[in-house]
XYZ file of C-alpha atoms in Angstrom:
522
model
C 5.845 -11.199 -12.094
C 4.299 -11.803 -8.717
C 4.236 -8.612 -6.672
C 5.063 -10.296 -3.360
C 7.549 -12.944 -4.564
C 9.040 -11.500 -7.729
C 8.620 -14.883 -9.427
C 7.785 -14.800 -13.168
C 4.126 -15.403 -13.963
C 5.085 -18.347 -16.156
C 6.336 -20.137 -13.030
C 2.928 -20.111 -11.326
C 0.621 -23.124 -11.309
C -2.450 -20.863 -11.376
C -2.855 -17.482 -13.056
C -6.030 -15.736 -11.927
C -7.892 -12.735 -13.331
C -10.826 -10.839 -11.880
C -13.279 -10.079 -14.681
C -14.670 -6.698 -13.660
C -15.131 -4.934 -16.987
C -15.518 -6.097 -20.565
C -13.085 -3.599 -22.041
C -10.221 -5.072 -20.016
C -10.358 -8.357 -21.946
C -7.445 -7.446 -24.229
C -5.329 -6.628 -21.166
C -5.695 -10.250 -20.098
C -4.151 -11.327 -23.383
C -1.446 -8.700 -23.044
C -0.474 -9.951 -19.575
C -0.337 -13.560 -20.768
C 1.735 -12.566 -23.786
C 4.203 -10.562 -21.691
C 4.473 -13.537 -19.348
C 5.319 -15.962 -22.139
C 2.138 -17.971 -21.486
C 0.168 -19.224 -24.545
C -3.026 -17.224 -25.030
C -5.359 -20.089 -25.887
C -6.325 -22.774 -23.407
C -5.866 -25.513 -26.013
C -2.227 -24.475 -26.477
C -1.445 -24.896 -22.768
C -1.291 -28.686 -22.714
C 0.709 -29.336 -19.542
C -0.611 -29.388 -15.982
C 0.666 -25.901 -15.163
C -0.236 -22.269 -15.892
C -3.925 -22.989 -15.266
C -5.633 -19.723 -16.252
C -8.705 -19.044 -14.122
C -11.129 -16.147 -13.797
C -14.082 -14.965 -11.774
C -16.078 -11.856 -10.974
C -19.060 -10.097 -12.567
C -18.145 -10.784 -16.207
C -17.953 -14.509 -15.454
C -21.757 -14.550 -15.658
C -21.201 -14.556 -19.435
C -17.560 -15.438 -20.051
C -18.189 -16.837 -23.546
C -16.343 -14.039 -25.419
C -13.148 -15.017 -23.555
C -13.904 -18.719 -23.042
C -11.114 -19.857 -25.403
C -8.459 -18.187 -23.239
C -9.502 -19.620 -19.862
C -9.123 -23.121 -18.476
C -11.519 -22.571 -15.576
C -14.059 -19.899 -14.699
C -15.553 -19.522 -11.235
C -19.246 -18.676 -11.104
C -20.345 -16.956 -7.887
C -18.408 -16.664 -4.635
C -14.787 -17.728 -4.932
C -13.663 -17.933 -1.317
C -14.219 -21.689 -1.029
C -14.299 -23.052 -4.554
C -10.846 -21.778 -5.510
C -9.296 -23.639 -2.568
C -11.086 -26.822 -3.563
C -9.767 -26.536 -7.124
C -6.224 -25.947 -5.896
C -6.394 -28.980 -3.611
C -7.650 -31.055 -6.536
C -4.740 -29.759 -8.621
C -2.265 -30.896 -5.980
C -3.893 -34.311 -5.890
C -3.880 -34.699 -9.680
C -0.268 -33.583 -9.977
C 0.786 -36.040 -7.284
C -1.029 -38.834 -9.106
C 0.528 -37.889 -12.443
C -2.758 -37.032 -14.135
C -2.991 -34.943 -17.279
C -4.429 -31.453 -17.584
C -7.504 -32.874 -19.307
C -8.097 -35.333 -16.467
C -7.724 -32.509 -13.954
C -10.239 -30.328 -15.811
C -12.748 -33.183 -15.986
C -12.583 -33.619 -12.217
C -12.678 -29.853 -11.585
C -15.875 -29.597 -13.618
C -17.634 -31.716 -10.988
C -17.110 -29.007 -8.325
C -20.090 -26.663 -7.877
C -19.329 -23.216 -9.245
C -16.656 -24.417 -11.698
C -17.116 -23.875 -15.433
C -14.645 -25.484 -17.845
C -15.490 -23.962 -21.268
C -13.497 -26.521 -23.254
C -15.852 -29.257 -22.033
C -18.877 -27.609 -23.656
C -19.546 -27.365 -27.382
C -21.799 -24.720 -28.941
C -24.304 -25.181 -31.737
C -25.702 -22.174 -33.607
C -28.903 -21.647 -35.546
C -28.819 -20.459 -39.156
C -29.655 -16.925 -38.017
C -26.548 -16.826 -35.798
C -28.307 -17.279 -32.470
C -27.237 -19.990 -30.039
C -29.060 -23.290 -30.535
C -27.618 -25.264 -27.630
C -24.689 -25.851 -25.318
C -23.669 -29.500 -25.419
C -21.686 -30.788 -22.434
C -19.086 -33.514 -22.917
C -19.874 -36.854 -21.329
C -19.624 -36.769 -17.554
C -19.910 -33.017 -16.938
C -22.998 -31.128 -15.691
C -25.431 -29.716 -18.235
C -25.842 -26.557 -16.162
C -23.183 -24.881 -14.009
C -24.638 -23.608 -10.763
C -23.280 -20.563 -9.002
C -21.297 -21.155 -5.824
C -22.535 -19.390 -2.711
C -20.852 -18.978 0.665
C -23.530 -19.039 3.339
C -21.414 -17.996 6.316
C -20.094 -14.565 5.365
C -18.716 -14.004 8.869
C -16.231 -16.837 8.545
C -15.203 -16.405 4.923
C -11.542 -15.690 4.277
C -10.802 -11.971 4.481
C -7.376 -10.548 3.531
C -5.951 -8.536 6.415
C -2.376 -8.275 5.130
C -1.600 -7.151 1.605
C 0.823 -4.976 -0.329
C 0.010 -1.278 0.104
C 0.803 0.871 -2.966
C 3.562 3.439 -2.467
C 1.774 5.991 -4.659
C -1.695 7.517 -4.704
C -4.315 5.229 -6.231
C -7.971 5.794 -7.121
C -9.462 4.018 -4.109
C -6.712 4.823 -1.607
C -8.392 3.489 1.510
C -9.200 0.354 3.455
C -12.309 -1.424 2.160
C -14.535 -3.733 4.203
C -17.446 -5.573 2.619
C -20.580 -5.455 4.773
C -23.152 -7.422 2.746
C -23.774 -9.199 -0.542
C -26.819 -9.113 -2.741
C -29.680 -6.649 -2.819
C -34.571 -5.565 -11.064
C -31.970 -2.939 -11.184
C -28.227 -3.305 -11.810
C -26.516 -6.515 -12.871
C -24.599 -6.824 -9.619
C -27.873 -6.650 -7.718
C -28.831 -9.957 -9.323
C -25.414 -11.620 -9.507
C -24.625 -11.212 -5.802
C -27.914 -12.568 -4.513
C -28.963 -13.989 -2.115
C -28.853 -11.207 0.464
C -26.247 -11.961 3.162
C -24.938 -9.685 5.917
C -21.808 -9.781 8.024
C -22.199 -9.237 11.756
C -21.257 -5.922 13.382
C -18.521 -7.705 15.324
C -16.928 -9.165 12.188
C -16.977 -5.892 10.265
C -15.542 -3.956 13.204
C -12.749 -6.502 13.717
C -11.803 -6.555 10.043
C -11.882 -2.768 9.719
C -9.672 -2.238 12.760
C -7.235 -4.902 11.635
C -6.957 -3.394 8.151
C -6.130 0.030 9.563
C -3.477 -1.539 11.792
C -1.798 -3.494 8.988
C -2.005 -0.895 6.210
C -1.877 2.506 7.911
C -4.923 3.771 6.045
C -6.888 6.527 7.789
C -10.150 5.938 5.918
C -12.471 2.937 5.933
C -14.957 2.416 3.139
C -17.918 0.204 4.022
C -18.520 -1.484 0.713
C -21.563 -3.147 -0.812
C -24.100 -2.501 -3.535
C -26.122 -0.388 -1.092
C -24.419 -0.003 2.270
C -27.292 1.951 3.786
C -29.415 -1.199 3.397
C -27.345 -2.871 6.113
C -29.898 -3.718 8.803
C -27.648 -2.743 11.760
C -25.987 0.264 10.162
C -26.308 2.705 13.074
C -25.087 0.089 15.537
C -22.136 -0.626 13.231
C -21.180 3.035 12.926
C -21.403 3.503 16.715
C -19.153 0.482 17.200
C -16.587 1.723 14.677
C -16.552 5.130 16.341
C -15.400 3.603 19.643
C -11.899 3.575 18.165
C -11.951 5.323 14.772
C -12.481 8.858 16.106
C -9.595 8.614 18.578
C -7.313 7.312 15.830
C -8.544 9.953 13.345
C -9.871 7.331 10.965
C -12.851 8.416 8.887
C -15.666 6.121 7.796
C -17.257 6.512 4.367
C -20.321 4.895 2.856
C -19.882 4.954 -0.926
C -23.271 3.394 -1.694
C -26.023 5.433 -0.083
C -29.709 5.122 -0.846
C -31.376 8.476 -1.313
C -34.574 7.277 0.338
C -32.997 6.378 3.689
C -30.384 9.115 3.959
C -30.929 11.051 7.173
C -29.492 13.701 9.463
C -28.632 10.993 11.973
C -26.672 9.129 9.320
C -24.833 12.329 8.348
C -23.764 12.919 11.935
C -22.276 9.448 12.159
C -20.317 9.422 8.887
C -18.974 12.981 9.211
C -17.582 12.678 12.731
C -13.937 12.774 11.589
C -14.081 14.629 8.275
C -16.548 15.182 5.495
C -16.002 13.082 2.397
C -17.852 13.637 -0.855
C -21.521 12.771 -1.146
C -22.778 10.816 -4.128
C -26.410 9.988 -4.773
C -27.778 7.969 -7.657
C -31.212 9.074 -8.893
C -30.251 7.084 -12.052
C -32.907 8.703 -14.246
C -34.312 12.174 -14.780
C -38.007 11.386 -14.415
C -40.138 9.387 -12.023
C -41.478 7.350 -14.930
C -37.976 6.208 -15.854
C -37.027 5.531 -12.226
C -40.076 3.290 -11.930
C -39.206 1.464 -15.141
C -35.680 0.640 -13.942
C -37.046 -0.147 -10.466
C -35.108 2.574 -8.699
C -37.324 3.094 -5.672
C -36.497 6.786 -5.301
C -38.705 9.861 -5.644
C -37.931 13.569 -6.127
C -39.098 14.100 -2.552
C -36.477 11.584 -1.374
C -33.738 13.456 -3.233
C -34.905 16.845 -1.918
C -34.945 15.518 1.633
C -31.469 13.993 1.307
C -29.975 17.106 -0.310
C -31.519 19.381 2.316
C -30.101 17.237 5.134
C -26.658 17.342 3.510
C -26.718 21.110 2.975
C -27.877 21.706 6.550
C -24.929 19.638 7.748
C -22.482 21.818 5.846
C -21.974 20.013 2.557
C -21.915 22.177 -0.560
C -20.618 19.686 -3.137
C -22.714 16.819 -4.413
C -22.424 14.277 -7.201
C -25.496 12.828 -8.878
C -25.202 9.665 -10.934
C -27.499 9.058 -13.911
C -27.793 6.817 -16.941
C -29.005 7.542 -20.437
C -30.115 5.155 -23.122
C -32.549 3.392 -20.810
C -35.444 1.392 -22.274
C -38.374 3.588 -23.460
C -36.365 6.766 -22.722
C -37.376 10.049 -24.397
C -35.685 13.447 -24.710
C -38.018 14.668 -21.979
C -36.387 12.139 -19.649
C -32.958 13.451 -20.677
C -34.037 17.017 -19.906
C -35.167 15.724 -16.529
C -31.535 14.953 -15.661
C -30.602 18.624 -16.031
C -33.787 19.684 -14.261
C -32.999 17.420 -11.305
C -29.530 18.935 -10.927
C -30.974 22.460 -11.180
C -33.528 21.538 -8.546
C -30.709 20.649 -6.146
C -28.896 23.919 -6.908
C -32.079 25.932 -6.330
C -32.689 24.090 -3.068
C -29.238 25.088 -1.814
C -29.806 28.792 -2.514
C -33.264 28.675 -0.940
C -31.573 27.818 2.366
C -29.349 29.870 4.630
C -25.642 29.313 4.090
C -22.380 31.178 4.816
C -21.871 34.256 2.679
C -19.726 33.595 -0.363
C -20.067 29.837 -0.117
C -21.532 28.437 -3.314
C -22.693 25.016 -4.364
C -21.288 22.625 -6.945
C -23.409 19.817 -8.357
C -21.720 17.321 -10.664
C -23.882 15.071 -12.774
C -22.172 11.958 -14.077
C -24.085 10.276 -16.890
C -23.220 6.773 -18.058
C -24.558 5.096 -21.178
C -26.862 2.235 -20.279
C -25.663 -1.220 -21.312
C -28.143 -4.137 -21.150
C -26.430 -6.930 -19.215
C -26.978 -10.682 -18.796
C -28.984 -11.970 -15.842
C -31.049 -8.784 -15.587
C -34.606 -8.047 -16.735
C -33.172 -5.732 -19.389
C -31.032 -8.435 -20.967
C -33.851 -8.745 -23.508
C -33.521 -5.097 -24.606
C -31.537 -3.694 -27.501
C -28.944 -1.054 -26.666
C -29.275 2.532 -27.882
C -27.223 3.122 -31.015
C -24.056 5.156 -30.742
C -25.511 7.973 -32.847
C -28.573 8.144 -30.590
C -26.438 8.292 -27.450
C -24.362 11.122 -28.901
C -27.509 13.092 -29.734
C -28.781 12.618 -26.196
C -25.459 13.762 -24.741
C -25.542 16.948 -26.820
C -29.152 17.574 -25.858
C -28.330 17.151 -22.172
C -25.575 19.758 -22.415
C -28.005 22.177 -24.072
C -30.404 21.748 -21.139
C -27.863 22.816 -18.496
C -27.907 26.573 -17.952
C -26.030 26.990 -14.664
C -22.300 27.221 -14.016
C -23.033 25.505 -10.708
C -23.682 22.285 -12.626
C -20.847 20.269 -14.133
C -21.617 17.481 -16.600
C -19.487 14.365 -17.077
C -20.406 11.616 -19.489
C -18.869 8.441 -20.862
C -17.686 7.837 -24.391
C -20.505 6.176 -26.302
C -18.086 4.087 -28.407
C -16.701 2.205 -25.408
C -20.240 1.671 -24.110
C -21.281 0.169 -27.443
C -18.343 -2.233 -27.398
C -19.119 -3.084 -23.758
C -22.636 -4.015 -24.856
C -21.326 -6.285 -27.615
C -19.074 -8.218 -25.243
C -21.663 -8.302 -22.453
C -24.064 -10.330 -24.617
C -21.500 -11.880 -26.956
C -20.986 -15.573 -27.650
C -17.872 -17.709 -28.041
C -17.212 -16.437 -31.549
C -16.124 -13.146 -29.944
C -12.839 -14.789 -28.923
C -11.481 -14.541 -32.460
C -12.410 -10.847 -32.566
C -10.713 -10.100 -29.245
C -7.554 -11.970 -30.250
C -7.467 -10.261 -33.661
C -7.920 -6.803 -32.146
C -5.203 -7.524 -29.591
C -2.708 -8.598 -32.243
C -3.569 -5.369 -34.099
C -2.648 -3.291 -31.040
C -5.735 -3.210 -28.812
C -5.070 -3.018 -25.072
C -5.778 -0.515 -22.297
C -9.068 0.112 -24.084
C -10.494 2.092 -21.159
C -7.824 4.751 -21.708
C -8.902 7.270 -24.339
C -5.383 7.663 -25.711
C -5.221 3.925 -26.448
C -8.767 3.132 -27.512
C -9.554 2.858 -31.209
C -13.112 2.044 -32.221
C -12.034 1.633 -35.856
C -9.513 -1.011 -34.834
C -12.309 -3.034 -33.291
C -14.562 -2.601 -36.314
C -11.712 -3.893 -38.484
C -11.350 -6.927 -36.204
C -15.067 -7.718 -36.483
C -14.882 -7.404 -40.268
C -11.807 -9.646 -40.445
C -13.670 -12.335 -38.462
C -16.845 -12.005 -40.516
C -19.001 -10.959 -37.559
C -21.410 -8.057 -37.202
C -21.211 -6.341 -33.780
C -24.728 -4.934 -34.226
C -26.090 -8.481 -34.005
C -25.195 -8.645 -30.330
C -26.173 -5.323 -28.767
C -28.612 -3.693 -31.191
C -30.921 -6.708 -31.351
C -33.651 -7.464 -28.805
C -33.532 -11.008 -27.419
C -36.557 -13.256 -27.558
C -37.987 -14.071 -24.146
C -37.442 -17.776 -24.836
C -34.144 -17.401 -26.729
C -31.153 -19.551 -25.769
C -28.426 -17.109 -24.737
C -24.650 -17.550 -24.402
C -25.210 -17.677 -20.646
C -28.274 -19.962 -20.542
C -26.171 -22.864 -19.239
C -24.870 -20.793 -16.307
C -27.200 -20.635 -13.295
C -26.643 -17.574 -11.072
C -29.664 -18.391 -8.902
C -32.205 -15.901 -10.239
C -34.685 -17.767 -12.420
C -35.405 -16.965 -16.048
C -39.094 -16.713 -15.184
C -38.341 -13.994 -12.635
C -36.344 -11.968 -15.173
C -39.190 -12.192 -17.686
C -41.703 -11.214 -15.003
C -39.625 -8.205 -13.949
C -39.074 -7.151 -17.554
C -42.793 -7.140 -18.199
C -43.402 -5.190 -14.988
C -40.762 -2.673 -16.057
C -42.486 -1.975 -19.342
C -45.588 -1.139 -17.289
C -43.539 1.037 -14.884
C -44.411 -1.240 -11.954
C -41.792 -1.383 -9.200
C -40.542 -4.214 -7.026
C -39.324 -3.719 -3.462
C -35.633 -4.344 -2.604
C -34.720 -7.757 -1.173
C -34.307 -6.443 2.364
C -37.861 -5.088 2.385
C -39.878 -7.741 0.624
C -39.105 -11.039 -1.084
C -39.835 -10.990 -4.830
C -39.483 -14.779 -5.276
C -36.476 -14.463 -7.596
C -35.358 -17.999 -6.812
C -31.966 -17.164 -5.271
C -33.036 -18.558 -1.889
C -32.630 -22.072 -3.294
C -28.874 -21.475 -3.080
C -29.215 -21.098 0.698
C -31.876 -23.736 1.217
C -34.121 -21.259 3.032
C -35.125 -17.585 3.366
C -32.501 -15.030 2.329
C -33.413 -12.367 4.850
C -34.900 -12.120 8.325
C -37.198 -9.109 7.965
C -37.804 -8.957 11.723
C -34.213 -7.648 12.131
C -34.515 -4.872 9.592
C -34.294 -1.588 11.481
C -34.330 0.739 8.455
């Protein structure tokens, strides 16, 4: 039911899902089932219960295409309103659902899977996506140019219990060869200081939160960050509201920045070296050096912090066991740095290293790579634990089985829909919860559908191969991804968008330059 109204979901004209993580796909089916809404788009024949989705996984929604009527590619703040207005018009004119979908498909950023047929080659790869008559061959991502005047929710239901991210969140910028989101959210667009300050203050007034999180892929890349923090402090300190920056770059972390974000209370510090060796950091284009990390850690320790979290990945392309050992060595280096400095007697340090299994994702230079096998990932996890010799270092790592399944769905095609539906009917949901997840259940579903999961994530893609997402244009060109992939294999780095343009092609969505480098103060 709707949280605000209490109305049953089956009474809504539109049912929307944010597609944040591949392993939540079965939960979508569970919610539809509990709501009494048919799971498959083709079984919802009336002009109601239009199931729509958007978010990161919409860049390749083919595994769940059979369940959705409409998928939004790119920014949704404008396109969803346009689709809803079209719906009202079509309902008033007595048009059918099919007629509505045909008209919706003409709106930029709208993908209607049922209007595209898929042909496969004999080897199981995609041969072509064939659009029905009258719909675009390629669906282009929707972009909102004016981020200052986009709709921003200032009133919403506040949970009455503790939640994971129990704070007010204000987005400061969008966009940034590294992570998938870094490519999906291009081009680079910043909100003004005035807009961010107004939205942050309003959120605290309407929700009662006493912490503001300035959210983006890399908040410290915001060109007017110090000015923004000074502006927020004109009211946040008096009202005992703390400001946190969850996405900090190691290479521009400074004492001045520490002073500004710790004015009310110290929150945890998380840095992301991502890899244990400089060679690997260059390959994944993480423009961070050991000197950067040492400088950032020293500044944090001098300011009184004694707890730090370091985020890494394993299973990266060309990775060796020496690179895995480098993860433990990096953490030990931070511990040794702490004890080489003066600190209050009896006050120790705690360094937590969180290690995720790398999953090659669509629309990134590493989409062409095969994923590390589950057995290999397990061996690397055990080896990492053997390399940690200090009780000051805590190691957390993700289950390799869920990462493998994530990789299958990330690069899967439309045939995955049968697997997801089969697994759901066999009891799969809440797959991110260990007590619910069953890898064997999923393997049984693949076998029942006659599909091999290894085909999707353990196979390297050809540079000219047609992919399940080839007909979806997120702005970054295929040529750029190939170019960056080839640079990665040679350990050649590319500067971030706010420092130098890499000609990725996303600027065509704005009709001009993405970033004014003359305003970059960092």
